[in-house]
PDB file of C-alpha atoms in Angstrom:
ATOM      1  CA  MET A   1       0.000   0.000   0.000  1.00 49.00           C
ATOM      2  CA  ALA A   2       1.320   3.456  -0.958  1.00 67.00           C
ATOM      3  CA  ILE A   3       2.028   5.794   1.945  1.00 75.00           C
ATOM      4  CA  LEU A   4      -0.637   8.299   0.894  1.00 70.00           C
ATOM      5  CA  ASP A   5      -3.208   5.513   0.546  1.00 72.00           C
ATOM      6  CA  LYS A   6      -2.295   4.344   4.058  1.00 74.00           C
ATOM      7  CA  PHE A   7      -3.106   7.777   5.462  1.00 71.00           C
ATOM      8  CA  SER A   8      -6.299   8.121   3.432  1.00 72.00           C
ATOM      9  CA  GLU A   9      -7.477   4.880   5.007  1.00 75.00           C
ATOM     10  CA  LEU A  10      -6.455   6.162   8.444  1.00 71.00           C
ATOM     11  CA  LEU A  11      -8.531   9.315   7.992  1.00 71.00           C
ATOM     12  CA  LYS A  12     -11.570   7.296   6.939  1.00 69.00           C
ATOM     13  CA  ASN A  13     -11.255   5.051   9.981  1.00 72.00           C
ATOM     14  CA  GLU A  14     -10.935   8.035  12.313  1.00 70.00           C
ATOM     15  CA  GLU A  15     -14.022   9.620  10.768  1.00 66.00           C
ATOM     16  CA  LYS A  16     -15.977   6.422  11.399  1.00 66.00           C
ATOM     17  CA  GLU A  17     -14.763   6.379  15.011  1.00 69.00           C
ATOM     18  CA  GLY A  18     -15.787  10.008  15.521  1.00 63.00           C
ATOM     19  CA  ILE A  19     -12.251  11.344  15.959  1.00 64.00           C
ATOM     20  CA  LYS A  20     -12.661  14.931  14.788  1.00 61.00           C
ATOM     21  CA  VAL A  21      -9.404  16.675  15.687  1.00 62.00           C
ATOM     22  CA  ARG A  22      -5.923  15.268  15.475  1.00 82.00           C
ATOM     23  CA  ALA A  23      -2.623  16.428  14.042  1.00 93.00           C
ATOM     24  CA  HIS A  24      -1.515  13.927  11.427  1.00 95.00           C
ATOM     25  CA  HIS A  25       1.368  15.934  10.002  1.00 97.00           C
ATOM     26  CA  VAL A  26       3.384  18.584  11.823  1.00 99.00           C
ATOM     27  CA  ALA A  27       6.170  20.516  10.094  1.00 99.00           C
ATOM     28  CA  ILE A  28       8.707  22.597  11.980  1.00 99.00           C
ATOM     29  CA  THR A  29      11.591  24.988  11.313  1.00 98.00           C
ATOM     30  CA  THR A  30      14.917  24.986  13.180  1.00 98.00           C
ATOM     31  CA  GLU A  31      16.003  28.632  13.182  1.00 97.00           C
ATOM     32  CA  GLY A  32      18.096  30.738  15.514  1.00 96.00           C
ATOM     33  CA  VAL A  33      21.253  28.705  16.012  1.00 95.00           C
ATOM     34  CA  ILE A  34      23.756  31.547  15.541  1.00 94.00           C
ATOM     35  CA  PRO A  35      21.888  34.049  17.767  1.00 95.00           C
ATOM     36  CA  TRP A  36      21.614  31.353  20.441  1.00 97.00           C
ATOM     37  CA  ALA A  37      25.369  30.705  20.317  1.00 96.00           C
ATOM     38  CA  GLU A  38      26.111  34.435  20.548  1.00 96.00           C
ATOM     39  CA  ASN A  39      23.604  35.054  23.364  1.00 96.00           C
ATOM     40  CA  ASN A  40      24.878  32.116  25.403  1.00 96.00           C
ATOM     41  CA  LYS A  41      28.585  32.605  24.593  1.00 97.00           C
ATOM     42  CA  LYS A  42      28.755  29.117  23.101  1.00 96.00           C
ATOM     43  CA  SER A  43      30.658  27.845  20.090  1.00 94.00           C
ATOM     44  CA  LEU A  44      28.721  26.995  16.941  1.00 94.00           C
ATOM     45  CA  ASP A  45      29.833  23.412  17.429  1.00 94.00           C
ATOM     46  CA  ASP A  46      28.136  23.359  20.838  1.00 96.00           C
ATOM     47  CA  ALA A  47      25.061  25.032  19.356  1.00 96.00           C
ATOM     48  CA  TYR A  48      24.725  22.439  16.602  1.00 97.00           C
ATOM     49  CA  LYS A  49      25.127  19.598  19.085  1.00 96.00           C
ATOM     50  CA  LYS A  50      22.261  21.114  21.075  1.00 97.00           C
ATOM     51  CA  CYS A  51      20.244  21.386  17.853  1.00 97.00           C
ATOM     52  CA  ASN A  52      20.658  17.674  17.190  1.00 98.00           C
ATOM     53  CA  LEU A  53      19.498  16.903  20.722  1.00 98.00           C
ATOM     54  CA  ILE A  54      16.369  19.026  20.189  1.00 98.00           C
ATOM     55  CA  ILE A  55      15.664  17.206  16.915  1.00 99.00           C
ATOM     56  CA  ARG A  56      15.915  13.806  18.615  1.00 98.00           C
ATOM     57  CA  ASN A  57      13.694  14.999  21.461  1.00 98.00           C
ATOM     58  CA  THR A  58      11.133  16.359  18.986  1.00 98.00           C
ATOM     59  CA  ILE A  59      10.959  12.956  17.302  1.00 99.00           C
ATOM     60  CA  ARG A  60      10.344  11.411  20.737  1.00 98.00           C
ATOM     61  CA  SER A  61       7.503  13.895  21.294  1.00 98.00           C
ATOM     62  CA  GLN A  62       6.075  12.953  17.911  1.00 98.00           C
ATOM     63  CA  ILE A  63       5.880   9.316  18.988  1.00 97.00           C
ATOM     64  CA  LYS A  64       4.517  10.226  22.423  1.00 97.00           C
ATOM     65  CA  LEU A  65       1.690  12.225  20.817  1.00 97.00           C
ATOM     66  CA  LYS A  66       1.180   9.565  18.131  1.00 95.00           C
ATOM     67  CA  ILE A  67       1.648  12.042  15.271  1.00 97.00           C
ATOM     68  CA  PRO A  68       2.138   9.934  12.126  1.00 96.00           C
ATOM     69  CA  ILE A  69       4.232  12.452  10.156  1.00 97.00           C
ATOM     70  CA  LEU A  70       6.863  14.962  11.255  1.00 99.00           C
ATOM     71  CA  THR A  71       8.755  17.168   8.798  1.00 99.00           C
ATOM     72  CA  ILE A  72      11.836  19.037  10.033  1.00 99.00           C
ATOM     73  CA  TYR A  73      13.460  21.828   8.004  1.00 99.00           C
ATOM     74  CA  VAL A  74      17.157  21.367   8.774  1.00 98.00           C
ATOM     75  CA  LEU A  75      18.980  22.927   5.815  1.00 97.00           C
ATOM     76  CA  PRO A  76      17.653  25.611   3.428  1.00 96.00           C
ATOM     77  CA  SER A  77      19.263  25.686   0.004  1.00 95.00           C
ATOM     78  CA  ASP A  78      20.590  29.224   0.443  1.00 91.00           C
ATOM     79  CA  MET A  79      22.675  28.165   3.456  1.00 89.00           C
ATOM     80  CA  LYS A  80      25.332  26.760   1.097  1.00 80.00           C
ATOM     81  CA  ASN A  81      26.666  30.296   0.636  1.00 76.00           C
ATOM     82  CA  LEU A  82      27.205  30.977   4.349  1.00 80.00           C
ATOM     83  CA  GLU A  83      30.566  30.665   6.068  1.00 82.00           C
ATOM     84  CA  HIS A  84      29.338  28.184   8.686  1.00 88.00           C
ATOM     85  CA  PHE A  85      27.863  25.817   6.068  1.00 93.00           C
ATOM     86  CA  SER A  86      30.658  23.265   6.509  1.00 93.00           C
ATOM     87  CA  MET A  87      30.072  23.110  10.268  1.00 94.00           C
ATOM     88  CA  LYS A  88      26.327  22.617   9.668  1.00 96.00           C
ATOM     89  CA  VAL A  89      27.069  19.740   7.286  1.00 96.00           C
ATOM     90  CA  ASP A  90      29.300  18.107   9.892  1.00 96.00           C
ATOM     91  CA  SER A  91      26.513  18.349  12.469  1.00 97.00           C
ATOM     92  CA  LEU A  92      24.051  16.722  10.067  1.00 98.00           C
ATOM     93  CA  ILE A  93      26.492  13.870   9.443  1.00 98.00           C
ATOM     94  CA  GLU A  94      26.602  13.276  13.185  1.00 98.00           C
ATOM     95  CA  LEU A  95      22.800  13.433  13.442  1.00 98.00           C
ATOM     96  CA  PHE A  96      22.148  11.039  10.574  1.00 99.00           C
ATOM     97  CA  ASN A  97      24.733   8.535  11.808  1.00 98.00           C
ATOM     98  CA  GLU A  98      23.123   8.613  15.255  1.00 98.00           C
ATOM     99  CA  LEU A  99      19.643   8.062  13.830  1.00 99.00           C
ATOM    100  CA  ALA A 100      20.839   5.177  11.655  1.00 98.00           C
ATOM    101  CA  GLU A 101      22.051   3.393  14.797  1.00 98.00           C
ATOM    102  CA  SER A 102      19.174   4.476  17.055  1.00 98.00           C
ATOM    103  CA  GLU A 103      17.262   1.739  18.869  1.00 98.00           C
ATOM    104  CA  PHE A 104      14.392   4.222  19.305  1.00 98.00           C
ATOM    105  CA  ILE A 105      14.075   4.575  15.521  1.00 98.00           C
ATOM    106  CA  GLN A 106      14.146   0.803  15.112  1.00 98.00           C
ATOM    107  CA  GLN A 107      11.730   0.012  17.938  1.00 98.00           C
ATOM    108  CA  ASN A 108       9.147   2.505  16.687  1.00 98.00           C
ATOM    109  CA  HIS A 109       9.589   1.586  13.017  1.00 98.00           C
ATOM    110  CA  ILE A 110      10.251   5.192  11.992  1.00 98.00           C
ATOM    111  CA  LYS A 111      10.795   5.639   8.270  1.00 98.00           C
ATOM    112  CA  ILE A 112      13.093   8.521   7.338  1.00 99.00           C
ATOM    113  CA  SER A 113      12.582  10.421   4.078  1.00 98.00           C
ATOM    114  CA  THR A 114      14.209  13.516   2.597  1.00 98.00           C
ATOM    115  CA  PHE A 115      12.846  16.507   0.692  1.00 99.00           C
ATOM    116  CA  GLY A 116      15.175  18.704  -1.340  1.00 98.00           C
ATOM    117  CA  LYS A 117      18.319  18.398  -3.431  1.00 97.00           C
ATOM    118  CA  TRP A 118      20.380  16.680  -0.754  1.00 97.00           C
ATOM    119  CA  TYR A 119      22.214  14.690  -3.421  1.00 96.00           C
ATOM    120  CA  ASP A 120      23.947  17.933  -4.527  1.00 96.00           C
ATOM    121  CA  LEU A 121      25.628  18.309  -1.132  1.00 96.00           C
ATOM    122  CA  PRO A 122      29.198  17.189  -0.357  1.00 94.00           C
ATOM    123  CA  GLY A 123      29.703  13.437  -0.539  1.00 95.00           C
ATOM    124  CA  ARG A 124      30.582  13.208   3.134  1.00 97.00           C
ATOM    125  CA  VAL A 125      26.950  13.979   4.059  1.00 97.00           C
ATOM    126  CA  VAL A 126      25.285  12.264   1.084  1.00 98.00           C
ATOM    127  CA  GLU A 127      26.531   8.835   2.158  1.00 98.00           C
ATOM    128  CA  PRO A 128      25.142   9.021   5.740  1.00 98.00           C
ATOM    129  CA  ILE A 129      21.801  10.155   4.283  1.00 98.00           C
ATOM    130  CA  LYS A 130      21.756   7.185   1.911  1.00 98.00           C
ATOM    131  CA  LYS A 131      22.553   4.850   4.786  1.00 98.00           C
ATOM    132  CA  LEU A 132      19.770   6.271   6.966  1.00 98.00           C
ATOM    133  CA  LEU A 133      17.229   6.031   4.150  1.00 99.00           C
ATOM    134  CA  ASP A 134      18.254   2.447   3.460  1.00 98.00           C
ATOM    135  CA  VAL A 135      18.190   1.355   7.115  1.00 98.00           C
ATOM    136  CA  THR A 136      14.627   2.655   7.599  1.00 98.00           C
ATOM    137  CA  LYS A 137      13.169   2.001   4.144  1.00 97.00           C
ATOM    138  CA  ASP A 138      10.895  -0.863   5.255  1.00 97.00           C
ATOM    139  CA  TYR A 139       9.488   0.875   8.338  1.00 97.00           C
ATOM    140  CA  ASP A 140       5.951   2.239   8.342  1.00 95.00           C
ATOM    141  CA  GLY A 141       5.078   2.919  11.981  1.00 96.00           C
ATOM    142  CA  PHE A 142       5.860   6.646  11.907  1.00 97.00           C
ATOM    143  CA  PHE A 143       7.391   8.980   9.330  1.00 98.00           C
ATOM    144  CA  VAL A 144      10.063  11.650   9.769  1.00 99.00           C
ATOM    145  CA  ASN A 145      10.989  13.819   6.811  1.00 99.00           C
ATOM    146  CA  PHE A 146      14.077  16.027   6.707  1.00 99.00           C
ATOM    147  CA  CYS A 147      14.118  19.044   4.386  1.00 99.00           C
ATOM    148  CA  ILE A 148      17.753  19.159   3.279  1.00 98.00           C
ATOM    149  CA  ASN A 149      19.100  21.655   0.734  1.00 98.00           C
ATOM    150  CA  TYR A 150      15.442  22.542   0.348  1.00 98.00           C
ATOM    151  CA  ASN A 151      13.528  25.447  -1.160  1.00 98.00           C
ATOM    152  CA  GLY A 152       9.727  25.468  -1.283  1.00 98.00           C
ATOM    153  CA  GLN A 153       9.558  27.268  -4.617  1.00 98.00           C
ATOM    154  CA  ASP A 154      12.059  24.862  -6.176  1.00 98.00           C
ATOM    155  CA  GLU A 155       9.851  21.960  -5.065  1.00 98.00           C
ATOM    156  CA  ILE A 156       6.998  23.344  -7.179  1.00 98.00           C
ATOM    157  CA  VAL A 157       9.244  24.269 -10.112  1.00 98.00           C
ATOM    158  CA  ASP A 158      10.756  20.778 -10.202  1.00 98.00           C
ATOM    159  CA  ALA A 159       7.292  19.188 -10.251  1.00 98.00           C
ATOM    160  CA  CYS A 160       6.266  21.453 -13.135  1.00 96.00           C
ATOM    161  CA  LYS A 161       9.451  20.550 -15.040  1.00 96.00           C
ATOM    162  CA  ILE A 162       8.612  16.848 -14.750  1.00 96.00           C
ATOM    163  CA  LEU A 163       5.119  17.426 -16.113  1.00 96.00           C
ATOM    164  CA  ALA A 164       6.386  19.747 -18.853  1.00 95.00           C
ATOM    165  CA  MET A 165       8.876  17.118 -20.000  1.00 94.00           C
ATOM    166  CA  GLN A 166       6.132  14.480 -20.045  1.00 94.00           C
ATOM    167  CA  ALA A 167       3.957  16.817 -22.105  1.00 92.00           C
ATOM    168  CA  LYS A 168       6.828  17.574 -24.470  1.00 89.00           C
ATOM    169  CA  THR A 169       7.332  13.859 -25.149  1.00 90.00           C
ATOM    170  CA  GLU A 170       3.550  13.432 -25.475  1.00 86.00           C
ATOM    171  CA  LYS A 171       3.286  11.075 -22.518  1.00 90.00           C
ATOM    172  CA  ILE A 172       0.589  13.382 -21.159  1.00 90.00           C
ATOM    173  CA  GLY A 173      -1.566  16.150 -22.601  1.00 87.00           C
ATOM    174  CA  LEU A 174      -1.458  19.760 -21.450  1.00 88.00           C
ATOM    175  CA  ASP A 175      -4.702  19.228 -19.539  1.00 90.00           C
ATOM    176  CA  ALA A 176      -2.807  16.810 -17.291  1.00 90.00           C
ATOM    177  CA  ILE A 177      -0.752  19.687 -15.909  1.00 91.00           C
ATOM    178  CA  ASN A 178      -3.135  20.259 -13.022  1.00 95.00           C
ATOM    179  CA  ARG A 179      -3.131  20.497  -9.236  1.00 96.00           C
ATOM    180  CA  ASP A 180      -3.496  16.767  -8.664  1.00 96.00           C
ATOM    181  CA  ASN A 181      -0.531  15.912 -10.874  1.00 96.00           C
ATOM    182  CA  ILE A 182       1.625  18.661  -9.404  1.00 97.00           C
ATOM    183  CA  LYS A 183       0.919  17.126  -5.993  1.00 97.00           C
ATOM    184  CA  SER A 184       1.915  13.739  -7.403  1.00 96.00           C
ATOM    185  CA  ASN A 185       5.327  15.091  -8.428  1.00 97.00           C
ATOM    186  CA  ILE A 186       6.410  17.337  -5.547  1.00 98.00           C
ATOM    187  CA  TYR A 187       8.962  16.063  -3.040  1.00 98.00           C
ATOM    188  CA  ALA A 188       6.182  15.460  -0.494  1.00 97.00           C
ATOM    189  CA  SER A 189       3.951  13.585  -2.918  1.00 96.00           C
ATOM    190  CA  ASP A 190       3.597  10.549  -0.638  1.00 95.00           C
ATOM    191  CA  PHE A 191       2.343  12.506   2.366  1.00 96.00           C
ATOM    192  CA  LEU A 192      -0.706  14.339   3.618  1.00 95.00           C
ATOM    193  CA  PRO A 193      -0.378  18.130   3.684  1.00 97.00           C
ATOM    194  CA  PRO A 194       0.759  19.499   7.066  1.00 98.00           C
ATOM    195  CA  ASP A 195      -2.020  20.269   9.521  1.00 97.00           C
ATOM    196  CA  LEU A 196       0.334  22.474  11.520  1.00 98.00           C
ATOM    197  CA  ILE A 197       3.521  24.368  10.696  1.00 98.00           C
ATOM    198  CA  ILE A 198       5.551  25.513  13.685  1.00 99.00           C
ATOM    199  CA  LYS A 199       7.713  28.517  12.791  1.00 98.00           C
ATOM    200  CA  ASN A 200      10.337  29.238  15.421  1.00 98.00           C
ATOM    201  CA  GLY A 201      12.852  32.058  15.672  1.00 96.00           C
ATOM    202  CA  LEU A 202      12.734  35.831  15.910  1.00 91.00           C
ATOM    203  CA  LYS A 203      11.141  36.521  12.511  1.00 90.00           C
ATOM    204  CA  GLN A 204       7.427  35.806  12.214  1.00 90.00           C
ATOM    205  CA  LYS A 205       7.322  35.153   8.500  1.00 91.00           C
ATOM    206  CA  SER A 206       6.968  32.221   6.149  1.00 92.00           C
ATOM    207  CA  VAL A 207      10.080  30.410   4.964  1.00 96.00           C
ATOM    208  CA  GLY A 208       8.269  28.520   2.199  1.00 96.00           C
ATOM    209  CA  LEU A 209       8.208  25.198   4.062  1.00 98.00           C
ATOM    210  CA  LEU A 210       6.048  22.708   2.121  1.00 99.00           C
ATOM    211  CA  LEU A 211       4.813  25.641   0.071  1.00 98.00           C
ATOM    212  CA  TRP A 212       2.486  23.733  -2.266  1.00 98.00           C
ATOM    213  CA  ASP A 213       0.907  21.680   0.499  1.00 98.00           C
ATOM    214  CA  SER A 214       0.488  24.393   3.129  1.00 98.00           C
ATOM    215  CA  LYS A 215      -2.535  26.255   1.718  1.00 95.00           C
ATOM    216  CA  ASN A 216      -4.775  25.126   4.582  1.00 95.00           C
ATOM    217  CA  SER A 217      -2.122  24.613   7.258  1.00 97.00           C
ATOM    218  CA  SER A 218      -2.403  26.266  10.664  1.00 97.00           C
ATOM    219  CA  LEU A 219       0.634  28.407  11.533  1.00 97.00           C
ATOM    220  CA  TYR A 220       2.098  28.553  15.024  1.00 98.00           C
ATOM    221  CA  PHE A 221       4.746  31.197  15.690  1.00 97.00           C
ATOM    222  CA  THR A 222       7.154  31.003  18.601  1.00 97.00           C
ATOM    223  CA  LYS A 223      10.126  33.270  19.225  1.00 96.00           C
ATOM    224  CA  LYS A 224      12.034  30.410  20.866  1.00 97.00           C
ATOM    225  CA  LEU A 225      15.404  29.853  19.222  1.00 98.00           C
ATOM    226  CA  TRP A 226      15.812  26.249  18.148  1.00 98.00           C
ATOM    227  CA  PRO A 227      18.365  25.219  20.821  1.00 98.00           C
ATOM    228  CA  ASP A 228      15.873  26.478  23.448  1.00 98.00           C
ATOM    229  CA  PHE A 229      12.886  24.724  21.899  1.00 98.00           C
ATOM    230  CA  GLY A 230      11.889  21.944  24.285  1.00 96.00           C
ATOM    231  CA  LYS A 231       9.445  19.050  24.355  1.00 96.00           C
ATOM    232  CA  ASP A 232       6.950  21.209  26.237  1.00 97.00           C
ATOM    233  CA  ASP A 233       7.068  23.826  23.473  1.00 98.00           C
ATOM    234  CA  PHE A 234       6.322  21.236  20.801  1.00 98.00           C
ATOM    235  CA  GLU A 235       3.537  19.635  22.786  1.00 97.00           C
ATOM    236  CA  LYS A 236       1.974  23.030  23.554  1.00 97.00           C
ATOM    237  CA  ALA A 237       1.935  23.946  19.857  1.00 98.00           C
ATOM    238  CA  VAL A 238       0.177  20.683  18.983  1.00 98.00           C
ATOM    239  CA  SER A 239      -2.248  21.044  21.915  1.00 96.00           C
ATOM    240  CA  ASP A 240      -3.137  24.626  20.933  1.00 96.00           C
ATOM    241  CA  PHE A 241      -3.768  23.509  17.358  1.00 96.00           C
ATOM    242  CA  GLU A 242      -6.090  20.707  18.418  1.00 92.00           C
ATOM    243  CA  LYS A 243      -8.011  22.969  20.823  1.00 90.00           C
ATOM    244  CA  GLN A 244      -8.521  25.612  18.151  1.00 85.00           C
ATOM    245  CA  LYS A 245      -9.893  23.021  15.758  1.00 70.00           C
ATOM    246  CA  LEU A 246     -12.533  21.712  18.192  1.00 61.00           C
TER     247      LEU A 246
END
């Protein structure tokens, strides 16, 4: 069964059981690492280690709250031009190696997926990503997606390019370039749209996370910098969302 079909069946079952409000997909940003390091007089290396801890704790909260899908925006595509990019890559290598060996990931059958052009990154991070994807490929208990070298506009453009190429080679007609088929070709094609997007950091503005799928998403803004973002913060955001939807 395809992942999206699995969730469609889940939604139907919940409707039959009278379950009206539940977060099925939560997406979250991870902003504010450099300000946190400066404010706390910590090295960037220490800050990124704390970031990885918060990511692992957020995944634990996902399982605790029984949220099927969690998407975490860990590396925007424009970060490649920043001077601390290499240090960020090193921290991701450490994170992905830890997750590949994690008993928690194995015990909860958490499948890891990636959105973005991660394959264009340095080889030293591409290989740990491949390993993590391979280790978890058969799991279907919960789903964690990492946005890596990601841009929300590029996700839509790439889907349109696929459809345009199919139209050019006459595999599809122009009428087939529609919303349903764009959804079928974006990075997040296998997943339900996010119910809730948690935007952390000092700037209360969109960063284009899951841009195509977020038309009806609830937005939750918190000024917490990512290294300060705790389990309680995540659980409060989800709780507030579910209360507002009652």
